[in-house]
mmCIF file of C-alpha atoms and ligand atoms in Angstrom:
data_model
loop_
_atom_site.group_PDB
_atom_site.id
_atom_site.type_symbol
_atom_site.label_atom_id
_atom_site.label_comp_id
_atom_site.label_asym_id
_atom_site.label_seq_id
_atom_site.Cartn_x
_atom_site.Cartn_y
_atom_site.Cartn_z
ATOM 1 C CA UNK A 28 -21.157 0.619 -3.137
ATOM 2 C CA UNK A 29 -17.291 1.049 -2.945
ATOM 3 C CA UNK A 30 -14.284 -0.912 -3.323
ATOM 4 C CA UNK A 31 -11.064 -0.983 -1.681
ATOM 5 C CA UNK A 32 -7.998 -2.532 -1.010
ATOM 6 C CA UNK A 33 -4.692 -2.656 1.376
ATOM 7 C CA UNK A 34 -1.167 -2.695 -0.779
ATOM 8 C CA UNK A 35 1.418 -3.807 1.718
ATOM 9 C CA UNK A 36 5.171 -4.719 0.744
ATOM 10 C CA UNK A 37 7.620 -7.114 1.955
ATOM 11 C CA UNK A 38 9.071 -3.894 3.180
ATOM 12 C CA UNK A 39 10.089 -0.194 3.373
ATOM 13 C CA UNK A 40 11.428 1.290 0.140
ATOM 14 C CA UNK A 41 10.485 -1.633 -2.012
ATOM 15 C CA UNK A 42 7.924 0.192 -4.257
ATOM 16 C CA UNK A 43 4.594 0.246 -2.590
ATOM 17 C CA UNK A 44 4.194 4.058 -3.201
ATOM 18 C CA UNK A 45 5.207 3.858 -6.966
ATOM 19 C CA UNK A 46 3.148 0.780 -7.749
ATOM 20 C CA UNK A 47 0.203 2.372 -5.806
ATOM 21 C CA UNK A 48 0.508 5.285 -8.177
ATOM 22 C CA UNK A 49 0.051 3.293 -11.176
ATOM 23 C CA UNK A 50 -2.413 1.237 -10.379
ATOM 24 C CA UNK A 51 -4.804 4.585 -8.988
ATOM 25 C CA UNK A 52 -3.290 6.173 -12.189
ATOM 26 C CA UNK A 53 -4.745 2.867 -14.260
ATOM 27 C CA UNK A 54 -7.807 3.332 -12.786
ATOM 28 C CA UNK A 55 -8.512 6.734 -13.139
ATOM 29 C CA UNK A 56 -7.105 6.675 -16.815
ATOM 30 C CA UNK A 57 -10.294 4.142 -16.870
ATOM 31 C CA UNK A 58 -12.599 6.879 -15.693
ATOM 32 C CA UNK A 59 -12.813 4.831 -13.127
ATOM 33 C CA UNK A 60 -13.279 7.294 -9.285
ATOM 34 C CA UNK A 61 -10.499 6.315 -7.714
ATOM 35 C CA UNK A 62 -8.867 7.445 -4.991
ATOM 36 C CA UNK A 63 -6.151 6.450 -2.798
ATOM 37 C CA UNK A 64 -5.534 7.104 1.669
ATOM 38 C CA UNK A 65 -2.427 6.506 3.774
ATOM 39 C CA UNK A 66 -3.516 6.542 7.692
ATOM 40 C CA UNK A 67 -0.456 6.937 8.366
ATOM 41 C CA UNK A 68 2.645 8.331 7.115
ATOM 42 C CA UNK A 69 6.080 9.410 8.590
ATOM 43 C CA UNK A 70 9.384 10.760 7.437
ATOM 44 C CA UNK A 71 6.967 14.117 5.921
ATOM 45 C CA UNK A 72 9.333 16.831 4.687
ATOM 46 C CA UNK A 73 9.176 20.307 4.501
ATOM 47 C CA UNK A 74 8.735 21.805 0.899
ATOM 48 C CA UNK A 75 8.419 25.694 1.186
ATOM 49 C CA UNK A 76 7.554 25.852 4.842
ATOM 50 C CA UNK A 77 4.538 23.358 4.558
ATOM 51 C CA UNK A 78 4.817 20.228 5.663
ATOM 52 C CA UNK A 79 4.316 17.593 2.600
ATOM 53 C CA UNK A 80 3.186 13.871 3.271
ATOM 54 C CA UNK A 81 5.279 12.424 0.320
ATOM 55 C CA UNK A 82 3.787 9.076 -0.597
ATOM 56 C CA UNK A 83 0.450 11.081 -1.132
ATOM 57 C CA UNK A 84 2.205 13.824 -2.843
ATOM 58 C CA UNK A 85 3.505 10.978 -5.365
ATOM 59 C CA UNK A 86 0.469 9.274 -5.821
ATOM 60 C CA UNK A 87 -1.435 12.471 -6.333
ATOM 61 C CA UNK A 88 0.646 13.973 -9.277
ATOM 62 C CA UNK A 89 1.067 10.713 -11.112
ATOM 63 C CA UNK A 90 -2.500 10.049 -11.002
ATOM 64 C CA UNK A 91 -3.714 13.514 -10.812
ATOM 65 C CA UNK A 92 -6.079 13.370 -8.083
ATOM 66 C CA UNK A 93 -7.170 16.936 -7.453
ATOM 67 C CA UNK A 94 -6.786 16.678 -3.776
ATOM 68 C CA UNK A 95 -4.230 18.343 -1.388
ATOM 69 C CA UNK A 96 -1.852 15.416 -0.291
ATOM 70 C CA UNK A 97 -2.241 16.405 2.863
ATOM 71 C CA UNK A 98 -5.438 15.318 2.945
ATOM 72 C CA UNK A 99 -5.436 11.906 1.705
ATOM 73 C CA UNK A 100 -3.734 11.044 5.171
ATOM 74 C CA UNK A 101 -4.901 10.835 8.884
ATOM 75 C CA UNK A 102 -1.796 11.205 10.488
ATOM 76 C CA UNK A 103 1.383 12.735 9.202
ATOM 77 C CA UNK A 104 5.092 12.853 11.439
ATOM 78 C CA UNK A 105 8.500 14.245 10.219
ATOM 79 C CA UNK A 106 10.683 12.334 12.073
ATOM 80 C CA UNK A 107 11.389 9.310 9.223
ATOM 81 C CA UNK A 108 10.960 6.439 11.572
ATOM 82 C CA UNK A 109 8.518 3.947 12.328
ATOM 83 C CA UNK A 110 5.028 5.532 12.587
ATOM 84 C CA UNK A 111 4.943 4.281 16.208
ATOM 85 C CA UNK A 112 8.155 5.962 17.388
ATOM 86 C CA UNK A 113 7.344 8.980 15.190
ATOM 87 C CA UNK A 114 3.812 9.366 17.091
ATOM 88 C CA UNK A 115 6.039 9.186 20.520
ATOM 89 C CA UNK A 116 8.059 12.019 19.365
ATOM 90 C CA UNK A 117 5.706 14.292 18.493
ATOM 91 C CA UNK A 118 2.673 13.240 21.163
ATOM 92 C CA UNK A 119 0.216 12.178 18.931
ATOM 93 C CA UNK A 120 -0.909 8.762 19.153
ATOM 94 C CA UNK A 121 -2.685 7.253 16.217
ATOM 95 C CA UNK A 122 -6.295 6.495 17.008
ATOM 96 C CA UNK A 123 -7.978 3.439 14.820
ATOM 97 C CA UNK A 124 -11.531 5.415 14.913
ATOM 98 C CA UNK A 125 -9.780 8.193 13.619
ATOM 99 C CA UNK A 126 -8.183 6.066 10.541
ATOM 100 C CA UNK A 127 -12.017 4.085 10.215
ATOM 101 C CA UNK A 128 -13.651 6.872 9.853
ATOM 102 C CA UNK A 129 -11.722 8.952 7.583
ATOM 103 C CA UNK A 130 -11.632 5.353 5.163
ATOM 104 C CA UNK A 131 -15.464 5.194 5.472
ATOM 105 C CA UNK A 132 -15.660 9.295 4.540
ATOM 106 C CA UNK A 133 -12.950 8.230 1.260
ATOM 107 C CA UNK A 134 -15.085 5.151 0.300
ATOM 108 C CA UNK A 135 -18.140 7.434 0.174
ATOM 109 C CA UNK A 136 -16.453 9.835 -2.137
ATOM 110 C CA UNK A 137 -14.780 6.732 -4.326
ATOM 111 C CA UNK A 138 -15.886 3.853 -6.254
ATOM 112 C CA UNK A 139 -12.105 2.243 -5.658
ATOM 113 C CA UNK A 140 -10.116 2.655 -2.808
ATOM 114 C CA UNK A 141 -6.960 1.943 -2.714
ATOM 115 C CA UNK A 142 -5.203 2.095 0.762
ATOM 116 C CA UNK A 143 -1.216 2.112 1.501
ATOM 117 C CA UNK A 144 0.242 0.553 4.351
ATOM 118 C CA UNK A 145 3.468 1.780 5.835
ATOM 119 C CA UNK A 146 6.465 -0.214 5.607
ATOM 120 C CA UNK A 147 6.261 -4.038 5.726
ATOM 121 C CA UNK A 148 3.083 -6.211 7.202
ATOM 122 C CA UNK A 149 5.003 -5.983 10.560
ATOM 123 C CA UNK A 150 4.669 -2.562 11.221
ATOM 124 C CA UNK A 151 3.812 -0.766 15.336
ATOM 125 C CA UNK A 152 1.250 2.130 14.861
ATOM 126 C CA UNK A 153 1.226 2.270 18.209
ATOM 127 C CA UNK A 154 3.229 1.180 21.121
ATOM 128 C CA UNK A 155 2.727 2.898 24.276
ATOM 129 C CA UNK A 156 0.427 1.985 26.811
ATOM 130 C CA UNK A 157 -1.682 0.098 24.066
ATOM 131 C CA UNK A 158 -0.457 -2.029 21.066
ATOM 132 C CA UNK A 159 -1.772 -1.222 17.611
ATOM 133 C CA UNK A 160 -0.390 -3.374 14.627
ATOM 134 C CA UNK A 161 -0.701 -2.242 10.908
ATOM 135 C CA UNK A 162 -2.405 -5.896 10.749
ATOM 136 C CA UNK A 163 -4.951 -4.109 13.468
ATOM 137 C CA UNK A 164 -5.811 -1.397 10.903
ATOM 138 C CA UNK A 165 -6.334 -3.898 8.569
ATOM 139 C CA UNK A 166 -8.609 -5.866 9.669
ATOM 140 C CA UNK A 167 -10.636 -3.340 11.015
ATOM 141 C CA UNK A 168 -11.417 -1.814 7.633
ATOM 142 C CA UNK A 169 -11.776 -5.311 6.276
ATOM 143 C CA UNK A 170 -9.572 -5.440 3.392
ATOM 144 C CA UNK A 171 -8.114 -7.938 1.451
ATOM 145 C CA UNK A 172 -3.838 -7.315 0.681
ATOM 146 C CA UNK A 173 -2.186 -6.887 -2.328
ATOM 147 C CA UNK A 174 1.852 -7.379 -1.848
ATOM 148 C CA UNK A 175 3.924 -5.395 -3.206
ATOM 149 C CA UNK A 176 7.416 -7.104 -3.901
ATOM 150 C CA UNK A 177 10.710 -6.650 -5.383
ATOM 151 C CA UNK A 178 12.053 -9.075 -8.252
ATOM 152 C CA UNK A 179 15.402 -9.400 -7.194
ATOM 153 C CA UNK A 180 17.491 -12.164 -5.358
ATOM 154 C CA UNK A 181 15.554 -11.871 -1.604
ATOM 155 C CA UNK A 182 12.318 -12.259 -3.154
ATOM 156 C CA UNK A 183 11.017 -15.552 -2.612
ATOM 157 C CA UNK A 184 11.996 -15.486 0.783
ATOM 158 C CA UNK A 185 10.450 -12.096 1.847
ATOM 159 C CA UNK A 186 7.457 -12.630 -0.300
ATOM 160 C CA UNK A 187 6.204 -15.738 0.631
ATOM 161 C CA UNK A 188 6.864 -14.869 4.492
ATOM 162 C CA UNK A 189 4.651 -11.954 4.235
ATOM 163 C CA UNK A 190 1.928 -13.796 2.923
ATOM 164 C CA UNK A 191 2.136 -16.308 4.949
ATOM 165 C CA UNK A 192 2.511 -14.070 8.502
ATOM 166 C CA UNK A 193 -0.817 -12.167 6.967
ATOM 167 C CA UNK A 194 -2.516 -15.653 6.148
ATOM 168 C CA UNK A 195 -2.046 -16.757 9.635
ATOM 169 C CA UNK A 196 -3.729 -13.720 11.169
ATOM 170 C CA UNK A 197 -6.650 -14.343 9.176
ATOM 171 C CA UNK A 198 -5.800 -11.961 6.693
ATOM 172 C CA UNK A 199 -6.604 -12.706 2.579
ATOM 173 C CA UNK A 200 -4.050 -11.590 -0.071
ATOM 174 C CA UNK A 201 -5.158 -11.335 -3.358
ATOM 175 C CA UNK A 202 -2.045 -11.513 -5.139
ATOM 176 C CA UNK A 203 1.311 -9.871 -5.455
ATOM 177 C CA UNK A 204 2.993 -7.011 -7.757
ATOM 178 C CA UNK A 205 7.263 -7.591 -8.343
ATOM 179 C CA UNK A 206 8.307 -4.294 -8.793
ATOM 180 C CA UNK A 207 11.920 -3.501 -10.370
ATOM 181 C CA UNK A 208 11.020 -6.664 -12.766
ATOM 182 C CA UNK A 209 13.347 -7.271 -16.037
ATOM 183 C CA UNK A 210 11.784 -9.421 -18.208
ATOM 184 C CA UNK A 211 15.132 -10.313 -19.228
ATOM 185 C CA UNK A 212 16.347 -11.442 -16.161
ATOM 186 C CA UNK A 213 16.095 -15.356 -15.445
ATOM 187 C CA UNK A 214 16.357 -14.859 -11.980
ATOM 188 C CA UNK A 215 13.385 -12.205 -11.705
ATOM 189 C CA UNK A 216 11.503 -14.562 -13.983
ATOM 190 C CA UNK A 217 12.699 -17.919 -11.957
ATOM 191 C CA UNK A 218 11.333 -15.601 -8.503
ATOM 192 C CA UNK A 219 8.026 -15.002 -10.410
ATOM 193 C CA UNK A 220 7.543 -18.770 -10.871
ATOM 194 C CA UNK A 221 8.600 -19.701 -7.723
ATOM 195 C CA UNK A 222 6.519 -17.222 -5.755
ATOM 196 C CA UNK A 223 3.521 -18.297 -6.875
ATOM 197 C CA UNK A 224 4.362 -22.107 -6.939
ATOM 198 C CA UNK A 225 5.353 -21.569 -3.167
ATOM 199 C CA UNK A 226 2.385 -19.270 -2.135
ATOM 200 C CA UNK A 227 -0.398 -20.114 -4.479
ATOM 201 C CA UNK A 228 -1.060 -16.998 -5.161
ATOM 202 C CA UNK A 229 -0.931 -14.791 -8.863
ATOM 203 C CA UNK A 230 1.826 -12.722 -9.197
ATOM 204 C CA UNK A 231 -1.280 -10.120 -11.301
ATOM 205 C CA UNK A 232 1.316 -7.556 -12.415
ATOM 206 C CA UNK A 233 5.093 -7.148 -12.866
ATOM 207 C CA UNK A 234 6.396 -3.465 -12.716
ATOM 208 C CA UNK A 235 9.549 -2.465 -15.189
ATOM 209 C CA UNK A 236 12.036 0.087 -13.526
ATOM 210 C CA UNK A 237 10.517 3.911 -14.806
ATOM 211 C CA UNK A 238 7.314 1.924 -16.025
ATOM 212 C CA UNK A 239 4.874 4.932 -16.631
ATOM 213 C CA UNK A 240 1.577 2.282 -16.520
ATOM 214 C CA UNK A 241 0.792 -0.996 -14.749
ATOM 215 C CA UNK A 242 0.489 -3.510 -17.646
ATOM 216 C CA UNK A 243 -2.935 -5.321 -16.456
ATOM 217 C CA UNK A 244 -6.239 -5.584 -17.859
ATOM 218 C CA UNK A 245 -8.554 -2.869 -15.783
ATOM 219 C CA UNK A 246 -11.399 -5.686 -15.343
ATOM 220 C CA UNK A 247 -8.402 -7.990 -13.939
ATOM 221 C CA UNK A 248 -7.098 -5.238 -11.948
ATOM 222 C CA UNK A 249 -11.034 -4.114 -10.706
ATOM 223 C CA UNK A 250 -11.720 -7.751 -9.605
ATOM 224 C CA UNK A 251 -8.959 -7.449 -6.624
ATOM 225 C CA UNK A 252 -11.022 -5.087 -4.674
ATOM 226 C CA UNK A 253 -13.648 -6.604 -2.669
ATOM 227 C CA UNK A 254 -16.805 -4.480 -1.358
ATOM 228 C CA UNK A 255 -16.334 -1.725 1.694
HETATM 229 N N1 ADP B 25 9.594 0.719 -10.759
HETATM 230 C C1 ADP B 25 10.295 1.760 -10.321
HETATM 231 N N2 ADP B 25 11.003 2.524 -11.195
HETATM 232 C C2 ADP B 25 11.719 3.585 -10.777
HETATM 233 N N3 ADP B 25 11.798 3.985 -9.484
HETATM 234 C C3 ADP B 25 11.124 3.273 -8.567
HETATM 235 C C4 ADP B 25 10.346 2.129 -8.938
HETATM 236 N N4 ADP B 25 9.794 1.637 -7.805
HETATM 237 C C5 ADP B 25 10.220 2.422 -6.801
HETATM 238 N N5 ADP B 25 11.009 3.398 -7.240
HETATM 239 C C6 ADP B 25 11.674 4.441 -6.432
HETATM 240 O O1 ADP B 25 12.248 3.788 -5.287
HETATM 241 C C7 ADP B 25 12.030 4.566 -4.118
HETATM 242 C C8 ADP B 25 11.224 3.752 -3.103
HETATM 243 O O2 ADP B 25 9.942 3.465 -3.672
HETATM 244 P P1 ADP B 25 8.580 3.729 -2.887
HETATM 245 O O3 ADP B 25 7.483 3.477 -3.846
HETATM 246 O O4 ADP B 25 8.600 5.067 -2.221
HETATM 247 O O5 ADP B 25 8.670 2.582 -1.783
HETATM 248 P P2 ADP B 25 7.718 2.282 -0.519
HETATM 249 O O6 ADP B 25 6.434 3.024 -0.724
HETATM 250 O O7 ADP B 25 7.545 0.801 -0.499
HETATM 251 O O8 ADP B 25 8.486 2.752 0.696
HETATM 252 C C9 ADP B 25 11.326 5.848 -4.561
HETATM 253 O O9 ADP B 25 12.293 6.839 -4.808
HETATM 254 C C10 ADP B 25 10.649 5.429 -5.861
HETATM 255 O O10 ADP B 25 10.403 6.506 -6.743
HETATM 256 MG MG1 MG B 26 5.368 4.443 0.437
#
């Protein structure tokens, strides 16, 4: 029996990749088998004439899964733009049997599975002649979220709208990660506070700038996945 879950952030470029890496890097460092997938990435660059998915390429090296990044995705675009517009561009639509089954083949190989959404919760896989919301995915490999936020002054406001918009589609989140967090900082620890007076929800983990590990217990960390 395997375990997974969805990390989604209250946006693009707010840490979901880095935190993702430490917590598979937590895991594993538990001899734990974990492994990580990202249907869908865009914004892949070339790195000596192959084409390198670089979220996976990340989470890969920092927690050393011996697995070609380019396999721990479905679909993979250059153009660095929504994965919906990058599929236009380059005529290959993303197919939700394609991302279900390649989830089910990863949660055979893995106890823990942990999945990264692209950008925020609001994010168009697919907009062409049919609509397919990240939300869509989500749902359809029945996984709980895990929000990755930033600590700084925007917080509240993003966070709690995320998990609300992802409560109201029937979606369960599990808790949220503030990334960037100083422990020094009243505001970041005033965010902390209010985030999870306002949601209700455990802020599990805070995230230092450069952190090298996620500071959680592994059992703590293990009990946010849910059976796949
Ligand atoms: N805690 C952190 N310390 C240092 N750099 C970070 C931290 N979190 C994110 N970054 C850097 O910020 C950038 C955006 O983070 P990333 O994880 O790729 O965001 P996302 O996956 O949400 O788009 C990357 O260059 C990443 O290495
Ligand atoms: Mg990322």
């Amino acid at each position: 029996m395997s375990k997974g879950i969805f990390i989604t952030g209250t946006g693009t470029d707010v840490g979901k990749t880095y935190v993702t890496g430490l917590i598979v890097k937590k895991l594993r460092s538990s001899d734990i088998n974990a492994g990580y997938y990202k249907p869908a990435l865009s914004g892949a660059e070339f790195v000596g004439g192959k084409l390198i998915p670089g979220d996976c390429k990340f989470v890969a090296d920092i927690a050393g899964l011996p697995i070609p990044p380019q396999a721990l995705t479905s679909y993979m675009y250059e153009p660095a733009v929504s994965p919906h517009l990058a599929a236009q561009i380059e005529h290959r639509p993303i197919e939700p049997d394609v991302i279900l089954a390649d989830f089910i083949k990863f949660s055979r190989q893995h106890d823990f599975i942990t999945v990264e959404g692209c950008g925020g919760i609001v994010c168009p896989l697919r907009l062409d002649d049919k609509i397919l919301m990240q939300t869509d995915i989500i749902k359809l490999l029945n996984l709980d979220l895990l929000i990755v936020s930033s600590a700084e002054l925007g917080s509240i406001n993003s966070a709690v709208l995320t998990v609300r918009y992802a409560e109201s589609l029937g979606i369960t989140v599990n808790g949220l990660i503030l990334n960037n967090y100083d422990d020094t900082n009243f505001l970041h620890k005033d965010n902390r506070n209010s985030i999870q007076r306002i949601t209700k929800l455990p802020v599990v983990a805070c995230v230092a700038c450069h952190a090298a590990h996620l500071d959680m217990e592994t059992t703590a960390l293990c009990n946010l996945y849910k059976e796949v």
